[in-house]
Structures are given as structure tokens and as C-alpha cells.
């Protein structure tokens, strides 16, 4: 059972894992006689073996009342109490049961977190659209800078370090590079084309994630993935409306058609970048704290944005104090959105979370109409319908597959 002298105290074990294993020794007749003066602890050769009774006390909060489970027998009077380390399986089972109790207590908490993350990401896109005179790369760099400031105390508090495991640093670097590029492309697309159109194209990344996971992670690819990909590409074409298909006279676009095409290409490339990021995150798995992933994303993104904006010579201060506060708000909402999305995936399966993320498209059309005073064309609505159906199909299929396995 291990050395008793090196075992933590009962209070320490109970506070850390809510499980305490206690052994009680019942003194034999020989021991009692030795206490009264016998030399060897035996009385006329009549001795009984040492009897031990064990009970497990499990402290939990079930409806606000402490629960105690006792095995074998009740506490003996006058017995000696020694606290031993519980088995690892008992600890894991207790933690799992506490997580299940939390999920049962708040069954919709994971989906609520996903909804909050979706709202925050939608507000970020709206704020980027309303900021004038600042390049998308500079906005991305400012967001990464403030994310670095806010994430350092969290890393220090959780004692995760700043580099991560040695065998995961290459993947973390790749995650930061791909993720920051996807963010830059998204911000650029939002500035060049209608907010809803850019959001819808970026939202097509789950479909490409399935294809890339099949190519690089050897995950299974079915005929449904091919069908969803065709629907997604159709939706992108309906939104972008290339002139070799729709002709030169195109109505319902924002500003110059050249900028609309540039924004569409940037949004599509951003969707591919986001899909690559998801594949890298799957490769990393749960062995790295999610704050380290956000840290690499912010550091590499900031360095990349500084270099790119310096080469382009596009450094510009925001026009007014309001825009400067909005830039800081973009960073704060970015951290909050990523945190809530991570919490949602910890409490809920990926399928329902992905379905909740479809609200992003609805919010984009709503914000565009209410705050920007722009209406969408039927082509954009048709393309959005194709992409939402595809991403929802991917989420539902994965949800169904995981449910069958479980």
C-alpha cells in the first residue's frame, strides 16, 4: 500500500480529489496485553491476527448535502486512523462523475458557451467593418498585441510556461502562422466586400477541414464529404459571382467589383487557412493547454503583421479615440470568444457546437442590415443557404457517427 510516512494528510487528499481512504487498526488481545506489561505481545501463545477495517469516504455536493459512503462496517471505537493515497482509478472515476454531474446540472451550458463565442466573433467582424482608414493587417497586429498582454497573466497563473512541450513546438508554431494568416485574410475580406458575404465564405471551413483531415490525418472520407464540398463551392461561386459566369454587369455588390473579387478570394483562402489550423489543432490534441495555442497565435501573428505592414508602409493611427477603443475591444472579444469556444467543446460534442456556430451567418446578415444599412442580393442568400446546409450536414454526420460509436 505504500509508505505511510510519505502519504499526504487526510485534509489534503479530501480537498484535492474529494476521496479519502482510511484504514482502522483493531488491536488484538496480544497487543492489549503488551500494553499492560507483557514482553512479546502474546498471552500464553493465544494471539489473534491484526484486523483491519477499511472505509472510503467520498465527499461530494449532491444537492448541497455532503454524502458519505462507508464500506464493510462502521467506524470502530478507539481505532487508529491512517489516511492512504487512493487508487488512480478511483480518482479518475470521481473526477469524471463530478464532470457528469455538472453537465447534468446544466445540460445546455456547452451550447450556451458556443453561442457566446459566436456572438463575440460576429461583433469582431462588425467592428472591423466599421473602422476606417486602418489596414486589415494593422488591425490584426493590434489585436495580437493586446492578446499577448492579456494572455501573459493567464499563462503565469496556470503555470503552463511560454514554449510548450518540446515535441509540440513545431505544431504550435504552424498553428500560430496558419491561424494568424486566416485572421488577416478574414479582416481584409470584411473590408473589401459585404460583411455577410465574407462571413459566409469564411464559414465554409468545416467542409475543407474534413477533406484536409482525410489527406493528412488519414481520417475517413465518405461520399457525403464530396457532396458537401460541391455544395460549398457552389455557394462560394454564387457569392463571388465571377464575371466569366455572371457577366460584367453585376448588381448587389459593395463598391468596386474588383474589390469584391479580391475580398472573395481572400475569404476563400482564409477558409482554407482556418481548415488547416483545425487539422493542426487535431494533431496537437489535448496534450497542450489551449492558452499556449492562443499565445503562439498572438506572438507569431504580431510579428508577422509588423513585418508585413512595415514592408507595405501602411502604418496609420486610427482616426479618432473611438476607433482606438474599438481596436482594444476587438482583442478582448477575441480572447473571450476563443475561451468560450474551448469551454463549449469541453462540455459538449463537436457536432452540436458546430451547429450552434451557424448562428454566425444569421448574425452577419442581421448586423449588415441593422448597423450598416445594406441588404443582400438573392445570389448571396442562395450561396449562404448552400454553405450553411453543407456545414450543418458535416456537423450532423459527425454527431451521428460519434453517437453510434459511444
mmCIF file of C-alpha atoms in Angstrom:
data_model
loop_
_atom_site.group_PDB
_atom_site.id
_atom_site.type_symbol
_atom_site.label_atom_id
_atom_site.label_comp_id
_atom_site.label_asym_id
_atom_site.label_seq_id
_atom_site.Cartn_x
_atom_site.Cartn_y
_atom_site.Cartn_z
ATOM 1 C CA UNK A 1 0.000 0.000 0.000
ATOM 2 C CA UNK A 2 2.996 2.304 0.207
ATOM 3 C CA UNK A 3 4.926 4.015 2.957
ATOM 4 C CA UNK A 4 2.583 5.644 5.472
ATOM 5 C CA UNK A 5 5.136 8.242 6.482
ATOM 6 C CA UNK A 6 5.226 9.727 2.986
ATOM 7 C CA UNK A 7 1.470 9.950 2.482
ATOM 8 C CA UNK A 8 -0.262 13.356 2.488
ATOM 9 C CA UNK A 9 -2.620 14.234 5.286
ATOM 10 C CA UNK A 10 -6.312 13.415 5.169
ATOM 11 C CA UNK A 11 -7.331 17.037 4.710
ATOM 12 C CA UNK A 12 -5.010 17.457 1.724
ATOM 13 C CA UNK A 13 -6.434 14.445 -0.047
ATOM 14 C CA UNK A 14 -10.014 15.387 0.653
ATOM 15 C CA UNK A 15 -9.568 18.936 -0.621
ATOM 16 C CA UNK A 16 -7.714 17.899 -3.770
ATOM 17 C CA UNK A 17 -9.702 14.944 -5.019
ATOM 18 C CA UNK A 18 -12.649 14.560 -2.644
ATOM 19 C CA UNK A 19 -11.687 10.915 -1.958
ATOM 20 C CA UNK A 20 -10.232 9.635 1.298
ATOM 21 C CA UNK A 21 -9.272 6.036 2.049
ATOM 22 C CA UNK A 22 -8.993 5.322 5.761
ATOM 23 C CA UNK A 23 -7.700 2.177 7.472
ATOM 24 C CA UNK A 24 -8.560 1.411 11.077
ATOM 25 C CA UNK A 25 -6.487 -0.982 13.128
ATOM 26 C CA UNK A 26 -8.202 -3.067 15.766
ATOM 27 C CA UNK A 27 -5.771 -4.007 18.498
ATOM 28 C CA UNK A 28 -5.533 -7.756 19.110
ATOM 29 C CA UNK A 29 -5.613 -9.406 22.508
ATOM 30 C CA UNK A 30 -1.860 -9.730 22.422
ATOM 31 C CA UNK A 31 -1.360 -6.044 21.801
ATOM 32 C CA UNK A 32 -3.677 -5.192 24.638
ATOM 33 C CA UNK A 33 -1.692 -7.443 26.936
ATOM 34 C CA UNK A 34 1.557 -5.907 25.781
ATOM 35 C CA UNK A 35 0.249 -2.552 26.786
ATOM 36 C CA UNK A 36 -0.387 -3.973 30.259
ATOM 37 C CA UNK A 37 3.139 -5.331 30.626
ATOM 38 C CA UNK A 38 3.659 -8.454 28.505
ATOM 39 C CA UNK A 39 7.127 -8.831 26.927
ATOM 40 C CA UNK A 40 6.406 -10.159 23.459
ATOM 41 C CA UNK A 41 2.807 -9.153 22.921
ATOM 42 C CA UNK A 42 1.499 -12.688 23.252
ATOM 43 C CA UNK A 43 -0.580 -14.182 26.068
ATOM 44 C CA UNK A 44 0.072 -17.900 26.665
ATOM 45 C CA UNK A 45 0.505 -18.428 22.901
ATOM 46 C CA UNK A 46 -3.023 -17.247 22.246
ATOM 47 C CA UNK A 47 -2.826 -14.410 19.769
ATOM 48 C CA UNK A 48 -5.136 -13.165 17.057
ATOM 49 C CA UNK A 49 -4.042 -11.619 13.755
ATOM 50 C CA UNK A 50 -4.362 -7.890 13.303
ATOM 51 C CA UNK A 51 -7.783 -6.998 11.989
ATOM 52 C CA UNK A 52 -8.251 -4.082 9.621
ATOM 53 C CA UNK A 53 -11.445 -2.428 8.522
ATOM 54 C CA UNK A 54 -11.407 -0.022 5.622
ATOM 55 C CA UNK A 55 -13.945 2.503 4.554
ATOM 56 C CA UNK A 56 -13.995 5.003 1.741
ATOM 57 C CA UNK A 57 -15.304 8.433 2.448
ATOM 58 C CA UNK A 58 -16.305 10.312 -0.661
ATOM 59 C CA UNK A 59 -17.120 13.946 -0.187
ATOM 60 C CA UNK A 60 -19.396 15.363 -2.802
ATOM 61 C CA UNK A 61 -22.033 18.002 -3.202
ATOM 62 C CA UNK A 62 -25.285 16.443 -4.254
ATOM 63 C CA UNK A 63 -27.984 18.986 -3.943
ATOM 64 C CA UNK A 64 -25.951 20.889 -1.364
ATOM 65 C CA UNK A 65 -25.680 17.938 1.077
ATOM 66 C CA UNK A 66 -22.459 16.106 1.842
ATOM 67 C CA UNK A 67 -22.580 12.390 1.093
ATOM 68 C CA UNK A 68 -20.549 9.755 2.910
ATOM 69 C CA UNK A 69 -20.282 6.178 1.724
ATOM 70 C CA UNK A 70 -18.942 3.599 4.181
ATOM 71 C CA UNK A 71 -17.901 0.108 3.158
ATOM 72 C CA UNK A 72 -17.577 -3.102 5.188
ATOM 73 C CA UNK A 73 -18.507 -1.713 8.563
ATOM 74 C CA UNK A 74 -18.998 1.388 10.645
ATOM 75 C CA UNK A 75 -16.181 3.162 12.375
ATOM 76 C CA UNK A 76 -14.824 1.146 15.321
ATOM 77 C CA UNK A 77 -14.494 2.970 18.552
ATOM 78 C CA UNK A 78 -10.974 3.611 19.658
ATOM 79 C CA UNK A 79 -9.459 2.518 16.352
ATOM 80 C CA UNK A 80 -6.387 4.204 14.903
ATOM 81 C CA UNK A 81 -6.968 6.291 11.755
ATOM 82 C CA UNK A 82 -4.412 6.395 8.989
ATOM 83 C CA UNK A 83 -5.012 8.081 5.622
ATOM 84 C CA UNK A 84 -3.657 6.455 2.483
ATOM 85 C CA UNK A 85 -3.470 7.604 -1.128
ATOM 86 C CA UNK A 86 -6.461 6.349 -3.154
ATOM 87 C CA UNK A 87 -6.006 4.396 -6.327
ATOM 88 C CA UNK A 88 -5.665 6.308 -9.585
ATOM 89 C CA UNK A 89 -8.773 4.675 -10.976
ATOM 90 C CA UNK A 90 -10.801 5.971 -8.043
ATOM 91 C CA UNK A 91 -9.554 9.490 -8.674
ATOM 92 C CA UNK A 92 -10.375 9.368 -12.362
ATOM 93 C CA UNK A 93 -13.822 7.950 -11.717
ATOM 94 C CA UNK A 94 -14.538 10.607 -9.116
ATOM 95 C CA UNK A 95 -13.473 13.438 -11.422
ATOM 96 C CA UNK A 96 -15.491 12.008 -14.295
ATOM 97 C CA UNK A 97 -18.539 11.691 -12.092
ATOM 98 C CA UNK A 98 -18.172 15.299 -10.963
ATOM 99 C CA UNK A 99 -17.977 16.453 -14.599
ATOM 100 C CA UNK A 100 -21.034 14.371 -15.469
ATOM 101 C CA UNK A 101 -22.879 15.842 -12.505
ATOM 102 C CA UNK A 102 -22.028 19.334 -13.731
ATOM 103 C CA UNK A 103 -23.204 18.505 -17.257
ATOM 104 C CA UNK A 104 -26.443 17.034 -15.941
ATOM 105 C CA UNK A 105 -26.992 20.009 -13.697
ATOM 106 C CA UNK A 106 -26.605 22.448 -16.631
ATOM 107 C CA UNK A 107 -27.302 20.409 -19.786
ATOM 108 C CA UNK A 108 -27.247 23.420 -22.095
ATOM 109 C CA UNK A 109 -24.149 25.097 -20.692
ATOM 110 C CA UNK A 110 -21.850 23.951 -23.513
ATOM 111 C CA UNK A 111 -24.210 25.206 -26.198
ATOM 112 C CA UNK A 112 -24.599 28.486 -24.311
ATOM 113 C CA UNK A 113 -20.818 28.925 -24.326
ATOM 114 C CA UNK A 114 -20.793 28.206 -28.076
ATOM 115 C CA UNK A 115 -23.494 30.820 -28.600
ATOM 116 C CA UNK A 116 -21.492 33.430 -26.653
ATOM 117 C CA UNK A 117 -18.381 32.651 -28.721
ATOM 118 C CA UNK A 118 -20.405 33.042 -31.925
ATOM 119 C CA UNK A 119 -21.783 36.403 -30.823
ATOM 120 C CA UNK A 120 -18.324 37.683 -29.903
ATOM 121 C CA UNK A 121 -16.811 36.627 -33.233
ATOM 122 C CA UNK A 122 -19.675 38.278 -35.110
ATOM 123 C CA UNK A 123 -19.192 41.527 -33.204
ATOM 124 C CA UNK A 124 -15.474 41.451 -34.065
ATOM 125 C CA UNK A 125 -16.289 41.279 -37.779
ATOM 126 C CA UNK A 126 -18.734 44.168 -37.419
ATOM 127 C CA UNK A 127 -16.151 46.300 -35.586
ATOM 128 C CA UNK A 128 -13.537 45.594 -38.266
ATOM 129 C CA UNK A 129 -16.059 46.683 -40.896
ATOM 130 C CA UNK A 130 -16.773 49.991 -39.160
ATOM 131 C CA UNK A 131 -13.129 51.020 -38.572
ATOM 132 C CA UNK A 132 -11.995 53.286 -41.391
ATOM 133 C CA UNK A 133 -8.525 54.252 -42.549
ATOM 134 C CA UNK A 134 -6.681 51.346 -40.910
ATOM 135 C CA UNK A 135 -5.343 48.442 -42.953
ATOM 136 C CA UNK A 136 -6.589 44.947 -42.131
ATOM 137 C CA UNK A 137 -3.035 43.810 -41.376
ATOM 138 C CA UNK A 138 -2.588 46.615 -38.854
ATOM 139 C CA UNK A 139 -5.897 45.751 -37.179
ATOM 140 C CA UNK A 140 -4.732 42.149 -36.930
ATOM 141 C CA UNK A 141 -1.403 43.233 -35.442
ATOM 142 C CA UNK A 142 -3.084 45.440 -32.837
ATOM 143 C CA UNK A 143 -5.421 42.595 -31.883
ATOM 144 C CA UNK A 144 -2.478 40.210 -31.486
ATOM 145 C CA UNK A 145 -0.582 42.766 -29.401
ATOM 146 C CA UNK A 146 -3.371 43.205 -26.870
ATOM 147 C CA UNK A 147 -3.988 39.463 -26.830
ATOM 148 C CA UNK A 148 -0.361 38.983 -25.822
ATOM 149 C CA UNK A 149 -0.804 41.447 -22.948
ATOM 150 C CA UNK A 150 -3.975 39.783 -21.684
ATOM 151 C CA UNK A 151 -2.730 36.204 -22.090
ATOM 152 C CA UNK A 152 0.554 36.569 -20.152
ATOM 153 C CA UNK A 153 -1.113 36.749 -16.687
ATOM 154 C CA UNK A 154 -3.234 33.715 -17.553
ATOM 155 C CA UNK A 155 -0.201 31.697 -18.595
ATOM 156 C CA UNK A 156 1.568 32.727 -15.400
ATOM 157 C CA UNK A 157 -1.426 31.785 -13.267
ATOM 158 C CA UNK A 158 -1.819 28.342 -14.853
ATOM 159 C CA UNK A 159 1.998 27.769 -14.831
ATOM 160 C CA UNK A 160 1.994 26.454 -18.390
ATOM 161 C CA UNK A 161 5.204 28.164 -19.483
ATOM 162 C CA UNK A 162 5.594 30.055 -22.741
ATOM 163 C CA UNK A 163 7.109 27.446 -25.074
ATOM 164 C CA UNK A 164 5.103 24.288 -24.506
ATOM 165 C CA UNK A 165 6.298 20.683 -24.809
ATOM 166 C CA UNK A 166 9.398 20.278 -26.929
ATOM 167 C CA UNK A 167 7.780 17.782 -29.315
ATOM 168 C CA UNK A 168 4.782 20.089 -29.904
ATOM 169 C CA UNK A 169 6.536 23.394 -30.563
ATOM 170 C CA UNK A 170 6.701 22.885 -34.318
ATOM 171 C CA UNK A 171 2.951 22.239 -34.467
ATOM 172 C CA UNK A 172 2.266 25.213 -32.206
ATOM 173 C CA UNK A 173 4.343 27.437 -34.483
ATOM 174 C CA UNK A 174 2.494 26.150 -37.524
ATOM 175 C CA UNK A 175 -0.820 26.708 -35.742
ATOM 176 C CA UNK A 176 0.148 30.302 -34.965
ATOM 177 C CA UNK A 177 1.251 31.002 -38.525
ATOM 178 C CA UNK A 178 -1.817 29.497 -40.201
ATOM 179 C CA UNK A 179 -4.256 30.955 -37.686
ATOM 180 C CA UNK A 180 -2.863 34.476 -37.917
ATOM 181 C CA UNK A 181 -2.937 34.365 -41.719
ATOM 182 C CA UNK A 182 -6.556 33.221 -41.651
ATOM 183 C CA UNK A 183 -7.379 36.163 -39.365
ATOM 184 C CA UNK A 184 -5.640 38.666 -41.651
ATOM 185 C CA UNK A 185 -7.456 37.311 -44.705
ATOM 186 C CA UNK A 186 -10.798 37.446 -42.898
ATOM 187 C CA UNK A 187 -10.314 41.078 -41.862
ATOM 188 C CA UNK A 188 -9.227 42.004 -45.374
ATOM 189 C CA UNK A 189 -12.275 40.261 -46.888
ATOM 190 C CA UNK A 190 -14.608 42.064 -44.469
ATOM 191 C CA UNK A 191 -13.155 45.401 -45.559
ATOM 192 C CA UNK A 192 -13.443 44.658 -49.272
ATOM 193 C CA UNK A 193 -16.897 43.063 -49.580
ATOM 194 C CA UNK A 194 -20.232 42.894 -47.732
ATOM 195 C CA UNK A 195 -19.961 41.632 -44.171
ATOM 196 C CA UNK A 196 -22.405 38.763 -44.645
ATOM 197 C CA UNK A 197 -20.737 37.526 -47.837
ATOM 198 C CA UNK A 198 -17.289 37.454 -46.266
ATOM 199 C CA UNK A 199 -18.618 35.703 -43.159
ATOM 200 C CA UNK A 200 -20.409 33.036 -45.157
ATOM 201 C CA UNK A 201 -17.347 32.172 -47.251
ATOM 202 C CA UNK A 202 -15.108 32.002 -44.173
ATOM 203 C CA UNK A 203 -17.743 29.837 -42.502
ATOM 204 C CA UNK A 204 -17.241 27.146 -45.160
ATOM 205 C CA UNK A 205 -14.006 25.980 -43.464
ATOM 206 C CA UNK A 206 -15.549 22.877 -41.728
ATOM 207 C CA UNK A 207 -16.099 21.261 -45.109
ATOM 208 C CA UNK A 208 -12.470 21.780 -46.101
ATOM 209 C CA UNK A 209 -11.371 20.597 -42.673
ATOM 210 C CA UNK A 210 -12.876 17.176 -43.401
ATOM 211 C CA UNK A 211 -11.016 16.919 -46.708
ATOM 212 C CA UNK A 212 -7.693 18.022 -45.215
ATOM 213 C CA UNK A 213 -8.122 15.639 -42.285
ATOM 214 C CA UNK A 214 -8.637 12.837 -44.794
ATOM 215 C CA UNK A 215 -5.495 13.846 -46.700
ATOM 216 C CA UNK A 216 -3.117 14.456 -43.766
ATOM 217 C CA UNK A 217 -4.594 12.656 -40.756
ATOM 218 C CA UNK A 218 -5.928 9.616 -42.637
ATOM 219 C CA UNK A 219 -9.439 10.226 -41.353
ATOM 220 C CA UNK A 220 -12.276 8.553 -43.218
ATOM 221 C CA UNK A 221 -13.765 10.427 -46.160
ATOM 222 C CA UNK A 222 -17.207 9.436 -47.414
ATOM 223 C CA UNK A 223 -19.320 10.312 -50.413
ATOM 224 C CA UNK A 224 -21.183 12.790 -48.224
ATOM 225 C CA UNK A 225 -17.998 14.814 -47.763
ATOM 226 C CA UNK A 226 -17.706 15.132 -51.522
ATOM 227 C CA UNK A 227 -21.356 16.209 -51.799
ATOM 228 C CA UNK A 228 -20.917 18.828 -49.065
ATOM 229 C CA UNK A 229 -17.783 20.120 -50.801
ATOM 230 C CA UNK A 230 -19.671 20.578 -54.087
ATOM 231 C CA UNK A 231 -22.446 22.470 -52.280
ATOM 232 C CA UNK A 232 -19.867 24.666 -50.548
ATOM 233 C CA UNK A 233 -18.056 25.551 -53.762
ATOM 234 C CA UNK A 234 -21.416 26.320 -55.368
ATOM 235 C CA UNK A 235 -22.226 28.696 -52.521
ATOM 236 C CA UNK A 236 -18.865 30.439 -52.859
ATOM 237 C CA UNK A 237 -19.415 30.909 -56.602
ATOM 238 C CA UNK A 238 -22.895 32.351 -56.039
ATOM 239 C CA UNK A 239 -21.487 34.874 -53.576
ATOM 240 C CA UNK A 240 -18.345 35.782 -55.529
ATOM 241 C CA UNK A 241 -20.190 35.856 -58.898
ATOM 242 C CA UNK A 242 -17.154 35.686 -61.213
ATOM 243 C CA UNK A 243 -17.625 37.638 -64.466
ATOM 244 C CA UNK A 244 -16.874 34.668 -66.755
ATOM 245 C CA UNK A 245 -20.096 33.078 -65.410
ATOM 246 C CA UNK A 246 -22.341 36.010 -64.484
ATOM 247 C CA UNK A 247 -21.082 38.582 -66.988
ATOM 248 C CA UNK A 248 -19.777 42.098 -66.401
ATOM 249 C CA UNK A 249 -22.983 43.810 -65.270
ATOM 250 C CA UNK A 250 -23.462 42.516 -61.749
ATOM 251 C CA UNK A 251 -25.768 44.159 -59.250
ATOM 252 C CA UNK A 252 -25.935 43.915 -55.484
ATOM 253 C CA UNK A 253 -22.225 44.181 -54.695
ATOM 254 C CA UNK A 254 -20.499 46.667 -52.428
ATOM 255 C CA UNK A 255 -18.224 49.226 -54.077
ATOM 256 C CA UNK A 256 -15.966 48.246 -56.962
ATOM 257 C CA UNK A 257 -16.349 44.761 -58.422
ATOM 258 C CA UNK A 258 -12.566 44.297 -58.405
ATOM 259 C CA UNK A 259 -12.535 44.737 -54.646
ATOM 260 C CA UNK A 260 -15.425 42.287 -54.384
ATOM 261 C CA UNK A 261 -13.401 39.647 -56.228
ATOM 262 C CA UNK A 262 -10.332 40.358 -54.083
ATOM 263 C CA UNK A 263 -12.414 40.012 -50.958
ATOM 264 C CA UNK A 264 -13.924 36.742 -52.178
ATOM 265 C CA UNK A 265 -10.501 35.286 -52.922
ATOM 266 C CA UNK A 266 -9.202 36.419 -49.528
ATOM 267 C CA UNK A 267 -12.210 34.928 -47.728
ATOM 268 C CA UNK A 268 -11.825 31.614 -49.560
ATOM 269 C CA UNK A 269 -8.106 31.499 -48.766
ATOM 270 C CA UNK A 270 -8.919 32.372 -45.163
ATOM 271 C CA UNK A 271 -11.358 29.452 -45.019
ATOM 272 C CA UNK A 272 -8.618 27.119 -46.254
ATOM 273 C CA UNK A 273 -6.217 28.577 -43.673
ATOM 274 C CA UNK A 274 -8.753 28.093 -40.886
ATOM 275 C CA UNK A 275 -9.286 24.492 -42.006
ATOM 276 C CA UNK A 276 -5.525 23.868 -41.939
ATOM 277 C CA UNK A 277 -5.430 25.354 -38.444
ATOM 278 C CA UNK A 278 -8.103 22.928 -37.267
ATOM 279 C CA UNK A 279 -6.131 19.998 -38.677
ATOM 280 C CA UNK A 280 -3.005 21.125 -36.815
ATOM 281 C CA UNK A 281 -5.002 21.511 -33.601
ATOM 282 C CA UNK A 282 -6.313 17.963 -34.039
ATOM 283 C CA UNK A 283 -2.737 16.796 -34.470
ATOM 284 C CA UNK A 284 -1.706 18.563 -31.262
ATOM 285 C CA UNK A 285 -4.633 17.077 -29.362
ATOM 286 C CA UNK A 286 -5.221 17.701 -25.675
ATOM 287 C CA UNK A 287 -1.575 17.418 -24.642
ATOM 288 C CA UNK A 288 -1.096 21.206 -24.782
ATOM 289 C CA UNK A 289 -3.042 23.768 -22.781
ATOM 290 C CA UNK A 290 -5.292 25.857 -25.005
ATOM 291 C CA UNK A 291 -3.768 29.088 -23.642
ATOM 292 C CA UNK A 292 -0.447 28.112 -25.222
ATOM 293 C CA UNK A 293 -2.209 27.775 -28.561
ATOM 294 C CA UNK A 294 -3.636 31.283 -28.177
ATOM 295 C CA UNK A 295 -0.202 32.558 -27.077
ATOM 296 C CA UNK A 296 1.564 31.238 -30.201
ATOM 297 C CA UNK A 297 -1.264 32.612 -32.319
ATOM 298 C CA UNK A 298 -0.803 36.102 -30.826
ATOM 299 C CA UNK A 299 3.021 36.204 -30.838
ATOM 300 C CA UNK A 300 3.512 34.883 -34.365
ATOM 301 C CA UNK A 301 0.609 36.959 -35.677
ATOM 302 C CA UNK A 302 2.009 40.140 -34.152
ATOM 303 C CA UNK A 303 5.497 39.552 -35.580
ATOM 304 C CA UNK A 304 4.079 38.720 -38.989
ATOM 305 C CA UNK A 305 1.807 41.779 -39.061
ATOM 306 C CA UNK A 306 4.616 44.137 -38.024
ATOM 307 C CA UNK A 307 6.852 42.840 -40.815
ATOM 308 C CA UNK A 308 4.126 42.949 -43.468
ATOM 309 C CA UNK A 309 2.801 46.392 -42.573
ATOM 310 C CA UNK A 310 6.360 47.771 -42.470
ATOM 311 C CA UNK A 311 7.090 46.426 -45.937
ATOM 312 C CA UNK A 312 3.832 47.854 -47.283
ATOM 313 C CA UNK A 313 4.324 51.183 -45.493
ATOM 314 C CA UNK A 314 0.705 51.239 -44.343
ATOM 315 C CA UNK A 315 1.145 52.342 -40.708
ATOM 316 C CA UNK A 316 -1.787 54.561 -39.804
ATOM 317 C CA UNK A 317 -3.138 55.708 -36.453
ATOM 318 C CA UNK A 318 -6.902 55.329 -36.003
ATOM 319 C CA UNK A 319 -8.799 58.480 -36.925
ATOM 320 C CA UNK A 320 -10.394 59.045 -33.528
ATOM 321 C CA UNK A 321 -10.374 57.815 -29.971
ATOM 322 C CA UNK A 322 -13.480 55.734 -30.613
ATOM 323 C CA UNK A 323 -11.688 53.613 -33.198
ATOM 324 C CA UNK A 324 -8.771 53.086 -30.811
ATOM 325 C CA UNK A 325 -11.079 51.782 -28.104
ATOM 326 C CA UNK A 326 -12.749 49.556 -30.689
ATOM 327 C CA UNK A 327 -9.373 48.051 -31.584
ATOM 328 C CA UNK A 328 -8.810 47.151 -27.940
ATOM 329 C CA UNK A 329 -12.332 45.731 -27.768
ATOM 330 C CA UNK A 330 -11.569 43.504 -30.760
ATOM 331 C CA UNK A 331 -8.658 41.976 -28.830
ATOM 332 C CA UNK A 332 -10.703 41.426 -25.671
ATOM 333 C CA UNK A 333 -13.604 39.866 -27.579
ATOM 334 C CA UNK A 334 -11.153 37.651 -29.458
ATOM 335 C CA UNK A 335 -9.793 36.172 -26.222
ATOM 336 C CA UNK A 336 -13.294 35.783 -24.788
ATOM 337 C CA UNK A 337 -14.577 34.099 -27.942
ATOM 338 C CA UNK A 338 -11.728 31.605 -28.088
ATOM 339 C CA UNK A 339 -12.076 30.820 -24.373
ATOM 340 C CA UNK A 340 -15.833 30.239 -24.574
ATOM 341 C CA UNK A 341 -15.446 28.104 -27.693
ATOM 342 C CA UNK A 342 -12.851 25.937 -25.922
ATOM 343 C CA UNK A 343 -15.124 25.579 -22.882
ATOM 344 C CA UNK A 344 -18.017 24.640 -25.157
ATOM 345 C CA UNK A 345 -16.007 21.847 -26.776
ATOM 346 C CA UNK A 346 -15.031 20.560 -23.327
ATOM 347 C CA UNK A 347 -18.666 20.257 -22.216
ATOM 348 C CA UNK A 348 -20.404 19.386 -25.488
ATOM 349 C CA UNK A 349 -19.727 17.286 -28.572
ATOM 350 C CA UNK A 350 -18.279 18.961 -31.649
ATOM 351 C CA UNK A 351 -21.425 18.378 -33.732
ATOM 352 C CA UNK A 352 -23.839 20.479 -31.649
ATOM 353 C CA UNK A 353 -21.179 23.166 -31.207
ATOM 354 C CA UNK A 354 -20.666 23.364 -34.977
ATOM 355 C CA UNK A 355 -24.422 23.653 -35.492
ATOM 356 C CA UNK A 356 -24.561 26.486 -32.959
ATOM 357 C CA UNK A 357 -21.808 28.242 -34.900
ATOM 358 C CA UNK A 358 -24.199 28.553 -37.859
ATOM 359 C CA UNK A 359 -25.773 31.409 -35.905
ATOM 360 C CA UNK A 360 -22.727 33.410 -37.048
ATOM 361 C CA UNK A 361 -24.181 33.595 -40.554
ATOM 362 C CA UNK A 362 -27.571 34.785 -39.273
ATOM 363 C CA UNK A 363 -25.916 37.436 -37.120
ATOM 364 C CA UNK A 364 -23.808 38.621 -40.055
ATOM 365 C CA UNK A 365 -26.903 39.266 -42.193
ATOM 366 C CA UNK A 366 -28.639 40.882 -39.200
ATOM 367 C CA UNK A 367 -25.714 43.205 -38.370
ATOM 368 C CA UNK A 368 -25.276 44.117 -42.027
ATOM 369 C CA UNK A 369 -28.919 45.151 -42.321
ATOM 370 C CA UNK A 370 -29.334 46.892 -38.935
ATOM 371 C CA UNK A 371 -25.975 48.599 -38.384
ATOM 372 C CA UNK A 372 -24.672 49.028 -41.947
ATOM 373 C CA UNK A 373 -27.973 49.564 -43.757
ATOM 374 C CA UNK A 374 -27.172 47.046 -46.503
ATOM 375 C CA UNK A 375 -29.411 44.386 -47.970
ATOM 376 C CA UNK A 376 -28.205 41.180 -49.551
ATOM 377 C CA UNK A 377 -28.979 40.000 -53.056
ATOM 378 C CA UNK A 378 -30.725 36.756 -53.844
ATOM 379 C CA UNK A 379 -27.427 35.368 -55.127
ATOM 380 C CA UNK A 380 -25.807 35.954 -51.750
ATOM 381 C CA UNK A 381 -28.753 34.424 -49.922
ATOM 382 C CA UNK A 382 -28.641 31.380 -52.176
ATOM 383 C CA UNK A 383 -24.920 30.974 -51.663
ATOM 384 C CA UNK A 384 -25.325 31.345 -47.900
ATOM 385 C CA UNK A 385 -28.020 28.650 -47.929
ATOM 386 C CA UNK A 386 -25.741 26.228 -49.800
ATOM 387 C CA UNK A 387 -22.840 26.778 -47.415
ATOM 388 C CA UNK A 388 -24.949 26.589 -44.250
ATOM 389 C CA UNK A 389 -26.526 23.345 -45.484
ATOM 390 C CA UNK A 390 -23.081 21.897 -46.180
ATOM 391 C CA UNK A 391 -21.547 22.819 -42.828
ATOM 392 C CA UNK A 392 -24.663 21.675 -40.980
ATOM 393 C CA UNK A 393 -24.527 18.389 -42.875
ATOM 394 C CA UNK A 394 -20.909 17.861 -41.854
ATOM 395 C CA UNK A 395 -21.741 18.593 -38.207
ATOM 396 C CA UNK A 396 -24.788 16.322 -38.163
ATOM 397 C CA UNK A 397 -22.914 13.456 -39.804
ATOM 398 C CA UNK A 398 -20.089 13.653 -37.279
ATOM 399 C CA UNK A 399 -22.565 13.925 -34.434
ATOM 400 C CA UNK A 400 -24.397 10.827 -35.664
ATOM 401 C CA UNK A 401 -21.159 8.886 -36.150
ATOM 402 C CA UNK A 402 -19.837 9.730 -32.681
ATOM 403 C CA UNK A 403 -23.185 8.850 -31.106
ATOM 404 C CA UNK A 404 -23.171 5.407 -32.738
ATOM 405 C CA UNK A 405 -19.616 4.744 -31.533
ATOM 406 C CA UNK A 406 -20.457 5.764 -27.996
#
